[in-house]
Amino acid sequence: MPTLSVFMDVPLAHKLEGSLLKTYKQDDYPNKIFLAYRVCMTNEGHPWVSLVVQKTRLQVSQDPSLNYEYLPTMGLKSFIQASLALLFGKHSQAIVENRVGGVHTVGDSGAFQLGVQFLIAWHKDARIVYIISSQKELHGLIFQDMGFTVYEYSIWDPKKLCMDPDILLNVVESKQIFPFFDIPCQGLYTSDLEEDTRILQYFVSQGFEFFCSQSLSKNFGIYDEGVGILVVVAVNNQQLLCVLSQLEGLAQALWLNPPNTGARIITSILSNPALLGEWKQSLKEVVENIMLTKEKVKEKLRLLGTPGSWGHITEQSGTHGYLGLNSQQVEYLVRKKHIYIPKNGQINFSCINANNINYITEGINEAVLLAESSEMCLPKEKKTLIGIKL
Amino acid sequence: MPTLSVFMDVPLAHKLEGSLLKTYKQDDYPNKIFLAYRVCMTNEGHPWVSLVVQKTRLQVSQDPSLNYEYLPTMGLKSFIQASLALLFGKHSQAIVENRVGGVHTVGDSGAFQLGVQFLIAWHKDARIVYIISSQKELHGLIFQDMGFTVYEYSIWDPKKLCMDPDILLNVVESKQIFPFFDIPCQGLYTSDLEEDTRILQYFVSQGFEFFCSQSLSKNFGIYDEGVGILVVVAVNNQQLLCVLSQLEGLAQALWLNPPNTGARIITSILSNPALLGEWKQSLKEVVENIMLTKEKVKEKLRLLGTPGSWGHITEQSGTHGYLGLNSQQVEYLVRKKHIYIPKNGQINFSCINANNINYITEGINEAVLLAESSEMCLPKEKKTLIGIKL
């Protein structure tokens, strides 16, 4: 009988994330507010689920023709096809040329895990990653854990106040890096599905090969199913098939079979024009609602006479955006007002509703009056590109 | 614009598995039969789903009180607790002592992937794995792909015709290997949930630390959700918490959040005594039905006067078992009779039903008459232990 633990050298790990949420949950203050949820919230403060998803979920669970057999390792074929068409457009040249494919992946980081395992296997020296983004924390830590040296890179031009895809392209070419895009919530930026993936079309049109992590959890409100795809764009069909076949082996060791429920619901919606229309409409409503919230926040700060210009709030698209507060102001809001905001001041605007907007804007006003902000230049777009040096 | 493919050195991968199924699907013969499905089949030739699962699936999808928020990285807490109680028994000493824990994992290989990543991270020299099993193919290939040298090890005593846990224990101690059990379908061997995990209780009672991949997809018939747990048994609670905290970091990079649907259904059943009773009853019916099929196969071979003793068919427990055919006989069945059987002659007995039993037994009879079997010694138990040399 063994006496010493095999695990005796294993220490308690530092938490990667979640400590803000933990502190929030332990806070007894009755009016505490958490503005850093990853999911899109309704006006009632619940996680948003597209109504058409609820309906389809019920239909799927009542359908006697469905079986519950293992999915193949590559996943649900119809799901992959429908999702790729959503990402690139049905008439995408790359899809027509059969050089775009995908693997059905698991959770929000499964596509990155699978893609990076492939790149390490075939480019053994790949150990440097450039994260070109305004919201980089989780990605960076994951790559660090996988043994990469992580460089953060901003392509935001503070003079032109824009993110020029040409600058992005130059970066990728001059540093010889392999692009790995992250599309976490297509349709939740501008509600225009095509507009939200324009950067991909641009890279395709320039003949680049790349990977993309396409998540479909947030834009359908199926957060707990973590449905995604590792998208592969190759120069031709032959190369694509080679890459996919190697990815299959890796996915087999990772999870063997991806889960079905989320993919089944999404496929039902994407392949039915009426349901697709309902889903698009629900995206539009969510995006409009968030924009309205941002307008209200800006207007309330104006009425309070809060120093500073708050135009950046409404200039940013998507659920998450920067308030433009410095770390002192953020700390004031967390400690004194029990309004929980990440250190970088990026909040989830869908967490603001009629019940808490006054408390939040008054809190911001107090924070700014106590510690006036230095002029800040905030990125208005949140596209993320992971560049891996091969 | 790049001209050469980044993927130009990537060849087409060899298939790990599935080629038998592929050949079967491409076969035009009308009476072809596939006896190698991984899932348990009904008499009607459909994948078996416990009726209580269907009912619970519907309830869950109609429950307005449920939300679809992200699960924490460690997974659904109530699911882990209920599954550990199922595995070790509610009054297990190790559970009472708070030294058993688990991480909610994804698919059929997620628990292995996570556990092995941990072992590699904390025991950098771990590169040898012993697979102590009678059904080793997939495990072995996965470990090989992860850079391990794989040794196959049989603890089947052909004289005593049994697998003695004491022999297993001696192996583990003498080779200083870390045990990693695989419990793929508790309850589908003997229909006695406790009996099917007796080997774990034994290792716990001997004070061992170990990992275990607990899959709950097959015994609930939720194959397409791939629900599992990486079970950790440590010497004390402090060590357990350290290990779990490190596993959380790895799971975050692997998938970030496990899928919910399967876990939710299983938890609803395990925590409701009435539903639990229905599930146990359905397991009993399945196991009895398989046993009846085996009896019928044996009786039909006896009536046909097939040379050889066929007692091993009914002596094996579980859905999958050895027919006891040699490779020549297997090849005859596949090529001449279109009865698809893996090379090792291990078939899924639940694929045999009233419609195909005569064709199958007559085929076996023909095969045996043409190429008589050499005496074989077949393991009757299918417990799998993965031992990792630390």
mmCIF file of N, CA and C in Angstrom, chain A residues 1 5-13 15-17 38-39 47 57-58 61-62 68-70 106-110 113 122-123 138 173 206 209 218 223-225 235 239 241-243 245-246 248 252-261 264 390, chain B residues 1 5-13 15-17 38-39 47 57-58 61-62 68-70 106-110 113 122-123 138 173 206 209 211 218 223-225 235 239 241-243 245-246 248 252-261 264 390:
data_model
loop_
_atom_site.group_PDB
_atom_site.id
_atom_site.type_symbol
_atom_site.label_atom_id
_atom_site.label_comp_id
_atom_site.label_asym_id
_atom_site.label_seq_id
_atom_site.Cartn_x
_atom_site.Cartn_y
_atom_site.Cartn_z
ATOM 1 N N MET A 1 0.837 -1.211 0.000
ATOM 2 C CA MET A 1 0.000 0.000 0.000
ATOM 3 C C MET A 1 0.874 1.265 0.000
ATOM 4 N N SER A 5 1.975 10.524 -1.604
ATOM 5 C CA SER A 5 1.091 10.864 -2.708
ATOM 6 C C SER A 5 1.882 11.032 -4.000
ATOM 7 N N VAL A 6 1.345 10.484 -5.079
ATOM 8 C CA VAL A 6 1.927 10.704 -6.414
ATOM 9 C C VAL A 6 1.876 12.196 -6.749
ATOM 10 N N PHE A 7 0.933 12.893 -6.112
ATOM 11 C CA PHE A 7 0.678 14.298 -6.432
ATOM 12 C C PHE A 7 1.403 15.260 -5.481
ATOM 13 N N MET A 8 2.348 14.755 -4.682
ATOM 14 C CA MET A 8 2.879 15.596 -3.603
ATOM 15 C C MET A 8 3.573 16.872 -4.080
ATOM 16 N N ASP A 9 4.056 16.878 -5.337
ATOM 17 C CA ASP A 9 4.708 18.091 -5.843
ATOM 18 C C ASP A 9 3.738 19.056 -6.524
ATOM 19 N N VAL A 10 2.465 18.701 -6.551
ATOM 20 C CA VAL A 10 1.498 19.513 -7.300
ATOM 21 C C VAL A 10 0.904 20.599 -6.402
ATOM 22 N N PRO A 11 1.190 21.873 -6.692
ATOM 23 C CA PRO A 11 0.636 22.945 -5.853
ATOM 24 C C PRO A 11 -0.758 23.365 -6.312
ATOM 25 N N LEU A 12 -1.404 24.173 -5.521
ATOM 26 C CA LEU A 12 -2.682 24.766 -5.899
ATOM 27 C C LEU A 12 -2.427 25.755 -7.036
ATOM 28 N N ALA A 13 -3.249 25.689 -8.094
ATOM 29 C CA ALA A 13 -3.025 26.562 -9.250
ATOM 30 C C ALA A 13 -3.558 27.961 -8.994
ATOM 31 N N LYS A 15 -5.709 31.000 -10.206
ATOM 32 C CA LYS A 15 -6.908 31.070 -11.046
ATOM 33 C C LYS A 15 -6.613 31.887 -12.292
ATOM 34 N N LEU A 16 -7.038 31.385 -13.462
ATOM 35 C CA LEU A 16 -6.859 32.132 -14.701
ATOM 36 C C LEU A 16 -7.861 33.279 -14.807
ATOM 37 N N GLU A 17 -9.071 33.011 -14.438
ATOM 38 C CA GLU A 17 -10.115 34.038 -14.524
ATOM 39 C C GLU A 17 -11.191 33.713 -13.503
ATOM 40 N N ARG A 38 -19.898 37.042 -19.624
ATOM 41 C CA ARG A 38 -19.480 36.758 -20.999
ATOM 42 C C ARG A 38 -20.695 36.687 -21.923
ATOM 43 N N VAL A 39 -21.857 36.363 -21.356
ATOM 44 C CA VAL A 39 -23.028 36.146 -22.199
ATOM 45 C C VAL A 39 -23.827 37.432 -22.343
ATOM 46 N N PRO A 47 -29.626 35.497 -18.988
ATOM 47 C CA PRO A 47 -28.872 35.253 -20.234
ATOM 48 C C PRO A 47 -29.830 35.207 -21.422
ATOM 49 N N ARG A 57 -35.288 23.876 -29.944
ATOM 50 C CA ARG A 57 -34.823 22.915 -28.940
ATOM 51 C C ARG A 57 -35.946 21.930 -28.607
ATOM 52 N N LEU A 58 -37.153 22.475 -28.436
ATOM 53 C CA LEU A 58 -38.314 21.647 -28.097
ATOM 54 C C LEU A 58 -38.643 20.698 -29.256
ATOM 55 N N SER A 61 -36.171 17.884 -29.426
ATOM 56 C CA SER A 61 -36.298 16.876 -28.358
ATOM 57 C C SER A 61 -37.550 16.014 -28.531
ATOM 58 N N GLN A 62 -38.491 16.491 -29.370
ATOM 59 C CA GLN A 62 -39.721 15.712 -29.591
ATOM 60 C C GLN A 62 -39.702 14.920 -30.891
ATOM 61 N N TYR A 68 -29.705 8.984 -31.440
ATOM 62 C CA TYR A 68 -28.731 9.612 -30.560
ATOM 63 C C TYR A 68 -27.392 8.882 -30.613
ATOM 64 N N GLU A 69 -27.102 8.391 -31.829
ATOM 65 C CA GLU A 69 -25.861 7.677 -32.072
ATOM 66 C C GLU A 69 -24.664 8.637 -32.005
ATOM 67 N N TYR A 70 -23.472 8.064 -31.836
ATOM 68 C CA TYR A 70 -22.252 8.875 -31.862
ATOM 69 C C TYR A 70 -22.164 9.676 -33.154
ATOM 70 N N VAL A 106 -15.496 21.643 -29.680
ATOM 71 C CA VAL A 106 -16.181 21.611 -28.388
ATOM 72 C C VAL A 106 -15.809 22.825 -27.565
ATOM 73 N N GLY A 107 -16.800 23.463 -26.966
ATOM 74 C CA GLY A 107 -16.527 24.565 -26.052
ATOM 75 C C GLY A 107 -15.979 25.780 -26.766
ATOM 76 N N ASP A 108 -15.602 26.784 -25.986
ATOM 77 C CA ASP A 108 -15.123 28.027 -26.578
ATOM 78 C C ASP A 108 -13.648 27.971 -26.933
ATOM 79 N N SER A 109 -12.886 27.046 -26.352
ATOM 80 C CA SER A 109 -11.463 27.002 -26.693
ATOM 81 C C SER A 109 -11.074 25.752 -27.482
ATOM 82 N N GLY A 110 -12.041 24.870 -27.758
ATOM 83 C CA GLY A 110 -11.735 23.638 -28.480
ATOM 84 C C GLY A 110 -11.114 23.862 -29.844
ATOM 85 N N GLN A 113 -7.519 24.928 -29.364
ATOM 86 C CA GLN A 113 -6.716 23.795 -28.895
ATOM 87 C C GLN A 113 -6.364 22.882 -30.068
ATOM 88 N N TRP A 122 3.058 20.080 -36.929
ATOM 89 C CA TRP A 122 3.620 20.210 -38.276
ATOM 90 C C TRP A 122 4.620 21.330 -38.420
ATOM 91 N N HIS A 123 4.715 22.187 -37.426
ATOM 92 C CA HIS A 123 5.748 23.233 -37.420
ATOM 93 C C HIS A 123 6.339 23.236 -36.026
ATOM 94 N N LEU A 138 -7.771 36.078 -22.154
ATOM 95 C CA LEU A 138 -7.902 34.630 -22.069
ATOM 96 C C LEU A 138 -7.042 33.927 -23.116
ATOM 97 N N GLU A 173 2.140 39.577 -43.320
ATOM 98 C CA GLU A 173 3.156 39.276 -44.335
ATOM 99 C C GLU A 173 4.564 39.549 -43.834
ATOM 100 N N GLN A 206 -7.413 37.728 -50.798
ATOM 101 C CA GLN A 206 -5.978 37.932 -50.980
ATOM 102 C C GLN A 206 -5.219 36.610 -51.081
ATOM 103 N N GLU A 209 -3.996 31.433 -46.646
ATOM 104 C CA GLU A 209 -4.466 30.269 -45.908
ATOM 105 C C GLU A 209 -4.594 30.696 -44.451
ATOM 106 N N LYS A 218 -22.692 32.061 -28.597
ATOM 107 C CA LYS A 218 -23.190 33.358 -28.134
ATOM 108 C C LYS A 218 -24.274 33.905 -29.049
ATOM 109 N N TYR A 223 -25.183 29.056 -24.801
ATOM 110 C CA TYR A 223 -23.873 29.186 -24.158
ATOM 111 C C TYR A 223 -23.411 27.859 -23.580
ATOM 112 N N ASP A 224 -24.362 27.120 -22.995
ATOM 113 C CA ASP A 224 -23.967 25.930 -22.234
ATOM 114 C C ASP A 224 -23.662 24.740 -23.137
ATOM 115 N N GLU A 225 -23.800 24.883 -24.438
ATOM 116 C CA GLU A 225 -23.438 23.784 -25.323
ATOM 117 C C GLU A 225 -22.063 23.994 -25.969
ATOM 118 N N VAL A 235 -5.049 26.482 -49.864
ATOM 119 C CA VAL A 235 -4.942 27.005 -51.231
ATOM 120 C C VAL A 235 -5.724 26.159 -52.239
ATOM 121 N N GLN A 239 -4.839 20.069 -50.500
ATOM 122 C CA GLN A 239 -4.206 20.463 -49.233
ATOM 123 C C GLN A 239 -5.219 20.442 -48.105
ATOM 124 N N LEU A 241 -7.862 18.574 -47.748
ATOM 125 C CA LEU A 241 -8.172 17.210 -47.313
ATOM 126 C C LEU A 241 -7.052 16.632 -46.446
ATOM 127 N N CYS A 242 -5.800 16.961 -46.793
ATOM 128 C CA CYS A 242 -4.673 16.495 -45.971
ATOM 129 C C CYS A 242 -4.772 17.075 -44.561
ATOM 130 N N VAL A 243 -5.007 18.380 -44.487
ATOM 131 C CA VAL A 243 -5.083 19.031 -43.177
ATOM 132 C C VAL A 243 -6.240 18.453 -42.362
ATOM 133 N N SER A 245 -7.624 15.554 -42.574
ATOM 134 C CA SER A 245 -7.383 14.174 -42.154
ATOM 135 C C SER A 245 -6.463 14.129 -40.933
ATOM 136 N N GLN A 246 -5.493 15.046 -40.873
ATOM 137 C CA GLN A 246 -4.617 15.093 -39.692
ATOM 138 C C GLN A 246 -5.370 15.635 -38.483
ATOM 139 N N GLU A 248 -8.415 15.164 -37.871
ATOM 140 C CA GLU A 248 -9.296 14.098 -37.396
ATOM 141 C C GLU A 248 -8.597 13.239 -36.340
ATOM 142 N N GLN A 252 -9.727 12.954 -32.454
ATOM 143 C CA GLN A 252 -10.019 11.642 -31.898
ATOM 144 C C GLN A 252 -9.407 11.503 -30.501
ATOM 145 N N ALA A 253 -8.179 11.969 -30.358
ATOM 146 C CA ALA A 253 -7.524 11.903 -29.056
ATOM 147 C C ALA A 253 -8.057 12.961 -28.099
ATOM 148 N N LEU A 254 -8.567 14.067 -28.644
ATOM 149 C CA LEU A 254 -9.056 15.143 -27.778
ATOM 150 C C LEU A 254 -10.408 14.815 -27.166
ATOM 151 N N TRP A 255 -11.377 14.407 -28.000
ATOM 152 C CA TRP A 255 -12.705 14.108 -27.461
ATOM 153 C C TRP A 255 -13.404 12.958 -28.176
ATOM 154 N N LEU A 256 -12.867 12.507 -29.277
ATOM 155 C CA LEU A 256 -13.385 11.382 -30.052
ATOM 156 C C LEU A 256 -14.678 11.709 -30.796
ATOM 157 N N ASN A 257 -15.694 12.221 -30.071
ATOM 158 C CA ASN A 257 -16.955 12.595 -30.719
ATOM 159 C C ASN A 257 -17.447 13.895 -30.107
ATOM 160 N N PRO A 258 -17.755 14.900 -30.931
ATOM 161 C CA PRO A 258 -18.274 16.143 -30.365
ATOM 162 C C PRO A 258 -19.743 15.978 -29.967
ATOM 163 N N PRO A 259 -20.218 16.801 -29.030
ATOM 164 C CA PRO A 259 -21.627 16.703 -28.620
ATOM 165 C C PRO A 259 -22.561 17.252 -29.695
ATOM 166 N N ASN A 260 -23.784 16.759 -29.697
ATOM 167 C CA ASN A 260 -24.699 16.947 -30.823
ATOM 168 C C ASN A 260 -25.759 18.040 -30.623
ATOM 169 N N THR A 261 -26.311 18.137 -29.426
ATOM 170 C CA THR A 261 -27.524 18.951 -29.225
ATOM 171 C C THR A 261 -27.433 20.355 -29.811
ATOM 172 N N ARG A 264 -27.229 20.400 -33.590
ATOM 173 C CA ARG A 264 -28.507 19.995 -34.196
ATOM 174 C C ARG A 264 -29.483 21.168 -34.222
ATOM 175 N N LEU A 390 5.430 30.664 -37.773
ATOM 176 C CA LEU A 390 5.749 29.274 -38.148
ATOM 177 C C LEU A 390 7.233 29.119 -38.490
ATOM 178 N N MET B 1 0.707 38.436 -51.890
ATOM 179 C CA MET B 1 -0.169 37.254 -51.860
ATOM 180 C C MET B 1 0.669 35.977 -51.871
ATOM 181 N N SER B 5 1.686 26.723 -50.266
ATOM 182 C CA SER B 5 0.808 26.403 -49.146
ATOM 183 C C SER B 5 1.617 26.214 -47.870
ATOM 184 N N VAL B 6 1.108 26.773 -46.778
ATOM 185 C CA VAL B 6 1.708 26.549 -45.459
ATOM 186 C C VAL B 6 1.646 25.060 -45.121
ATOM 187 N N PHE B 7 0.681 24.379 -45.735
ATOM 188 C CA PHE B 7 0.403 22.982 -45.405
ATOM 189 C C PHE B 7 1.089 21.999 -46.369
ATOM 190 N N MET B 8 2.028 22.487 -47.178
ATOM 191 C CA MET B 8 2.532 21.637 -48.263
ATOM 192 C C MET B 8 3.204 20.349 -47.784
ATOM 193 N N ASP B 9 3.711 20.342 -46.555
ATOM 194 C CA ASP B 9 4.361 19.123 -46.056
ATOM 195 C C ASP B 9 3.389 18.179 -45.343
ATOM 196 N N VAL B 10 2.118 18.540 -45.299
ATOM 197 C CA VAL B 10 1.153 17.744 -44.529
ATOM 198 C C VAL B 10 0.535 16.665 -45.421
ATOM 199 N N PRO B 11 0.806 15.397 -45.120
ATOM 200 C CA PRO B 11 0.229 14.326 -45.951
ATOM 201 C C PRO B 11 -1.169 13.933 -45.468
ATOM 202 N N LEU B 12 -1.849 13.123 -46.258
ATOM 203 C CA LEU B 12 -3.132 12.559 -45.854
ATOM 204 C C LEU B 12 -2.869 11.555 -44.726
ATOM 205 N N ALA B 13 -3.672 11.650 -43.664
ATOM 206 C CA ALA B 13 -3.442 10.775 -42.504
ATOM 207 C C ALA B 13 -4.015 9.390 -42.749
ATOM 208 N N LYS B 15 -6.201 6.372 -41.520
ATOM 209 C CA LYS B 15 -7.396 6.327 -40.667
ATOM 210 C C LYS B 15 -7.086 5.514 -39.408
ATOM 211 N N LEU B 16 -7.487 6.032 -38.258
ATOM 212 C CA LEU B 16 -7.308 5.283 -37.011
ATOM 213 C C LEU B 16 -8.323 4.153 -36.891
ATOM 214 N N GLU B 17 -9.541 4.435 -37.258
ATOM 215 C CA GLU B 17 -10.594 3.427 -37.152
ATOM 216 C C GLU B 17 -11.677 3.772 -38.158
ATOM 217 N N ARG B 38 -20.381 0.575 -31.890
ATOM 218 C CA ARG B 38 -19.939 0.852 -30.517
ATOM 219 C C ARG B 38 -21.122 0.949 -29.565
ATOM 220 N N VAL B 39 -22.287 1.294 -30.107
ATOM 221 C CA VAL B 39 -23.445 1.533 -29.242
ATOM 222 C C VAL B 39 -24.257 0.259 -29.093
ATOM 223 N N PRO B 47 -30.082 2.300 -32.303
ATOM 224 C CA PRO B 47 -29.299 2.533 -31.081
ATOM 225 C C PRO B 47 -30.233 2.597 -29.873
ATOM 226 N N ARG B 57 -35.285 13.995 -21.246
ATOM 227 C CA ARG B 57 -34.831 14.944 -22.264
ATOM 228 C C ARG B 57 -35.942 15.958 -22.579
ATOM 229 N N LEU B 58 -37.156 15.425 -22.715
ATOM 230 C CA LEU B 58 -38.307 16.263 -23.029
ATOM 231 C C LEU B 58 -38.606 17.221 -21.867
ATOM 232 N N SER B 61 -36.089 20.000 -21.759
ATOM 233 C CA SER B 61 -36.211 21.006 -22.819
ATOM 234 C C SER B 61 -37.437 21.898 -22.623
ATOM 235 N N GLN B 62 -38.377 21.441 -21.755
ATOM 236 C CA GLN B 62 -39.584 22.249 -21.519
ATOM 237 C C GLN B 62 -39.528 23.034 -20.219
ATOM 238 N N TYR B 68 -29.433 28.771 -19.868
ATOM 239 C CA TYR B 68 -28.474 28.132 -20.762
ATOM 240 C C TYR B 68 -27.128 28.843 -20.724
ATOM 241 N N GLU B 69 -26.805 29.322 -19.516
ATOM 242 C CA GLU B 69 -25.549 30.020 -19.300
ATOM 243 C C GLU B 69 -24.368 29.053 -19.392
ATOM 244 N N TYR B 70 -23.182 29.582 -19.584
ATOM 245 C CA TYR B 70 -21.967 28.768 -19.581
ATOM 246 C C TYR B 70 -21.869 27.973 -18.290
ATOM 247 N N VAL B 106 -15.473 15.886 -21.866
ATOM 248 C CA VAL B 106 -16.174 15.940 -23.143
ATOM 249 C C VAL B 106 -15.847 14.719 -23.984
ATOM 250 N N GLY B 107 -16.855 14.099 -24.552
ATOM 251 C CA GLY B 107 -16.625 12.994 -25.474
ATOM 252 C C GLY B 107 -16.079 11.766 -24.769
ATOM 253 N N ASP B 108 -15.729 10.755 -25.553
ATOM 254 C CA ASP B 108 -15.273 9.508 -24.960
ATOM 255 C C ASP B 108 -13.786 9.533 -24.632
ATOM 256 N N SER B 109 -13.022 10.457 -25.226
ATOM 257 C CA SER B 109 -11.595 10.470 -24.913
ATOM 258 C C SER B 109 -11.170 11.712 -24.140
ATOM 259 N N GLY B 110 -12.129 12.610 -23.850
ATOM 260 C CA GLY B 110 -11.792 13.844 -23.142
ATOM 261 C C GLY B 110 -11.140 13.604 -21.786
ATOM 262 N N GLN B 113 -7.561 12.493 -22.331
ATOM 263 C CA GLN B 113 -6.748 13.603 -22.810
ATOM 264 C C GLN B 113 -6.367 14.514 -21.637
ATOM 265 N N TRP B 122 3.212 17.145 -14.942
ATOM 266 C CA TRP B 122 3.796 17.012 -13.599
ATOM 267 C C TRP B 122 4.780 15.866 -13.480
ATOM 268 N N HIS B 123 4.843 15.029 -14.469
ATOM 269 C CA HIS B 123 5.856 13.964 -14.499
ATOM 270 C C HIS B 123 6.424 13.943 -15.907
ATOM 271 N N LEU B 138 -8.147 1.339 -29.564
ATOM 272 C CA LEU B 138 -8.260 2.785 -29.634
ATOM 273 C C LEU B 138 -7.358 3.467 -28.605
ATOM 274 N N GLU B 173 2.081 -2.362 -8.590
ATOM 275 C CA GLU B 173 3.121 -2.063 -7.588
ATOM 276 C C GLU B 173 4.520 -2.362 -8.119
ATOM 277 N N GLN B 206 -7.300 -0.370 -0.942
ATOM 278 C CA GLN B 206 -5.868 -0.600 -0.777
ATOM 279 C C GLN B 206 -5.077 0.707 -0.695
ATOM 280 N N GLU B 209 -3.844 5.889 -5.111
ATOM 281 C CA GLU B 209 -4.309 7.067 -5.839
ATOM 282 C C GLU B 209 -4.476 6.646 -7.290
ATOM 283 N N PHE B 211 -6.518 7.738 -11.414
ATOM 284 C CA PHE B 211 -7.486 8.438 -12.253
ATOM 285 C C PHE B 211 -8.431 7.403 -12.834
ATOM 286 N N LYS B 218 -22.881 5.587 -22.840
ATOM 287 C CA LYS B 218 -23.412 4.304 -23.284
ATOM 288 C C LYS B 218 -24.487 3.775 -22.347
ATOM 289 N N TYR B 223 -25.377 8.627 -26.577
ATOM 290 C CA TYR B 223 -24.090 8.486 -27.253
ATOM 291 C C TYR B 223 -23.618 9.804 -27.834
ATOM 292 N N ASP B 224 -24.563 10.555 -28.399
ATOM 293 C CA ASP B 224 -24.155 11.741 -29.155
ATOM 294 C C ASP B 224 -23.809 12.935 -28.271
ATOM 295 N N GLU B 225 -23.942 12.785 -26.971
ATOM 296 C CA GLU B 225 -23.539 13.886 -26.091
ATOM 297 C C GLU B 225 -22.160 13.647 -25.476
ATOM 298 N N VAL B 235 -4.746 10.858 -1.877
ATOM 299 C CA VAL B 235 -4.631 10.341 -0.508
ATOM 300 C C VAL B 235 -5.379 11.188 0.510
ATOM 301 N N GLN B 239 -4.423 17.264 -1.235
ATOM 302 C CA GLN B 239 -3.818 16.865 -2.510
ATOM 303 C C GLN B 239 -4.861 16.896 -3.628
ATOM 304 N N LEU B 241 -7.480 18.831 -3.915
ATOM 305 C CA LEU B 241 -7.770 20.196 -4.348
ATOM 306 C C LEU B 241 -6.656 20.751 -5.237
ATOM 307 N N CYS B 242 -5.418 20.399 -4.917
ATOM 308 C CA CYS B 242 -4.291 20.846 -5.753
ATOM 309 C C CYS B 242 -4.418 20.272 -7.163
ATOM 310 N N VAL B 243 -4.681 18.970 -7.233
ATOM 311 C CA VAL B 243 -4.790 18.318 -8.543
ATOM 312 C C VAL B 243 -5.954 18.919 -9.338
ATOM 313 N N SER B 245 -7.289 21.830 -9.106
ATOM 314 C CA SER B 245 -7.025 23.215 -9.529
ATOM 315 C C SER B 245 -6.127 23.244 -10.766
ATOM 316 N N GLN B 246 -5.174 22.316 -10.842
ATOM 317 C CA GLN B 246 -4.323 22.255 -12.031
ATOM 318 C C GLN B 246 -5.111 21.726 -13.232
ATOM 319 N N GLU B 248 -8.159 22.250 -13.793
ATOM 320 C CA GLU B 248 -9.030 23.332 -14.258
ATOM 321 C C GLU B 248 -8.323 24.175 -15.317
ATOM 322 N N GLN B 252 -9.516 24.483 -19.183
ATOM 323 C CA GLN B 252 -9.801 25.807 -19.735
ATOM 324 C C GLN B 252 -9.201 25.928 -21.147
ATOM 325 N N ALA B 253 -8.000 25.443 -21.314
ATOM 326 C CA ALA B 253 -7.360 25.505 -22.626
ATOM 327 C C ALA B 253 -7.919 24.448 -23.573
ATOM 328 N N LEU B 254 -8.432 23.348 -23.016
ATOM 329 C CA LEU B 254 -8.957 22.283 -23.873
ATOM 330 C C LEU B 254 -10.305 22.637 -24.458
ATOM 331 N N TRP B 255 -11.256 23.066 -23.617
ATOM 332 C CA TRP B 255 -12.592 23.379 -24.134
ATOM 333 C C TRP B 255 -13.264 24.539 -23.392
ATOM 334 N N LEU B 256 -12.689 24.989 -22.304
ATOM 335 C CA LEU B 256 -13.179 26.126 -21.520
ATOM 336 C C LEU B 256 -14.473 25.806 -20.757
ATOM 337 N N ASN B 257 -15.503 25.309 -21.477
ATOM 338 C CA ASN B 257 -16.755 24.951 -20.806
ATOM 339 C C ASN B 257 -17.279 23.663 -21.406
ATOM 340 N N PRO B 258 -17.596 22.668 -20.574
ATOM 341 C CA PRO B 258 -18.157 21.432 -21.130
ATOM 342 C C PRO B 258 -19.628 21.626 -21.495
ATOM 343 N N PRO B 259 -20.132 20.811 -22.435
ATOM 344 C CA PRO B 259 -21.545 20.934 -22.818
ATOM 345 C C PRO B 259 -22.467 20.405 -21.728
ATOM 346 N N ASN B 260 -23.682 20.915 -21.708
ATOM 347 C CA ASN B 260 -24.577 20.746 -20.558
ATOM 348 C C ASN B 260 -25.655 19.673 -20.737
ATOM 349 N N THR B 261 -26.235 19.577 -21.942
ATOM 350 C CA THR B 261 -27.458 18.787 -22.115
ATOM 351 C C THR B 261 -27.375 17.383 -21.529
ATOM 352 N N ARG B 264 -27.110 17.331 -17.764
ATOM 353 C CA ARG B 264 -28.369 17.754 -17.132
ATOM 354 C C ARG B 264 -29.364 16.593 -17.078
ATOM 355 N N LEU B 390 5.426 6.545 -14.152
ATOM 356 C CA LEU B 390 5.769 7.929 -13.781
ATOM 357 C C LEU B 390 7.258 8.070 -13.462
#
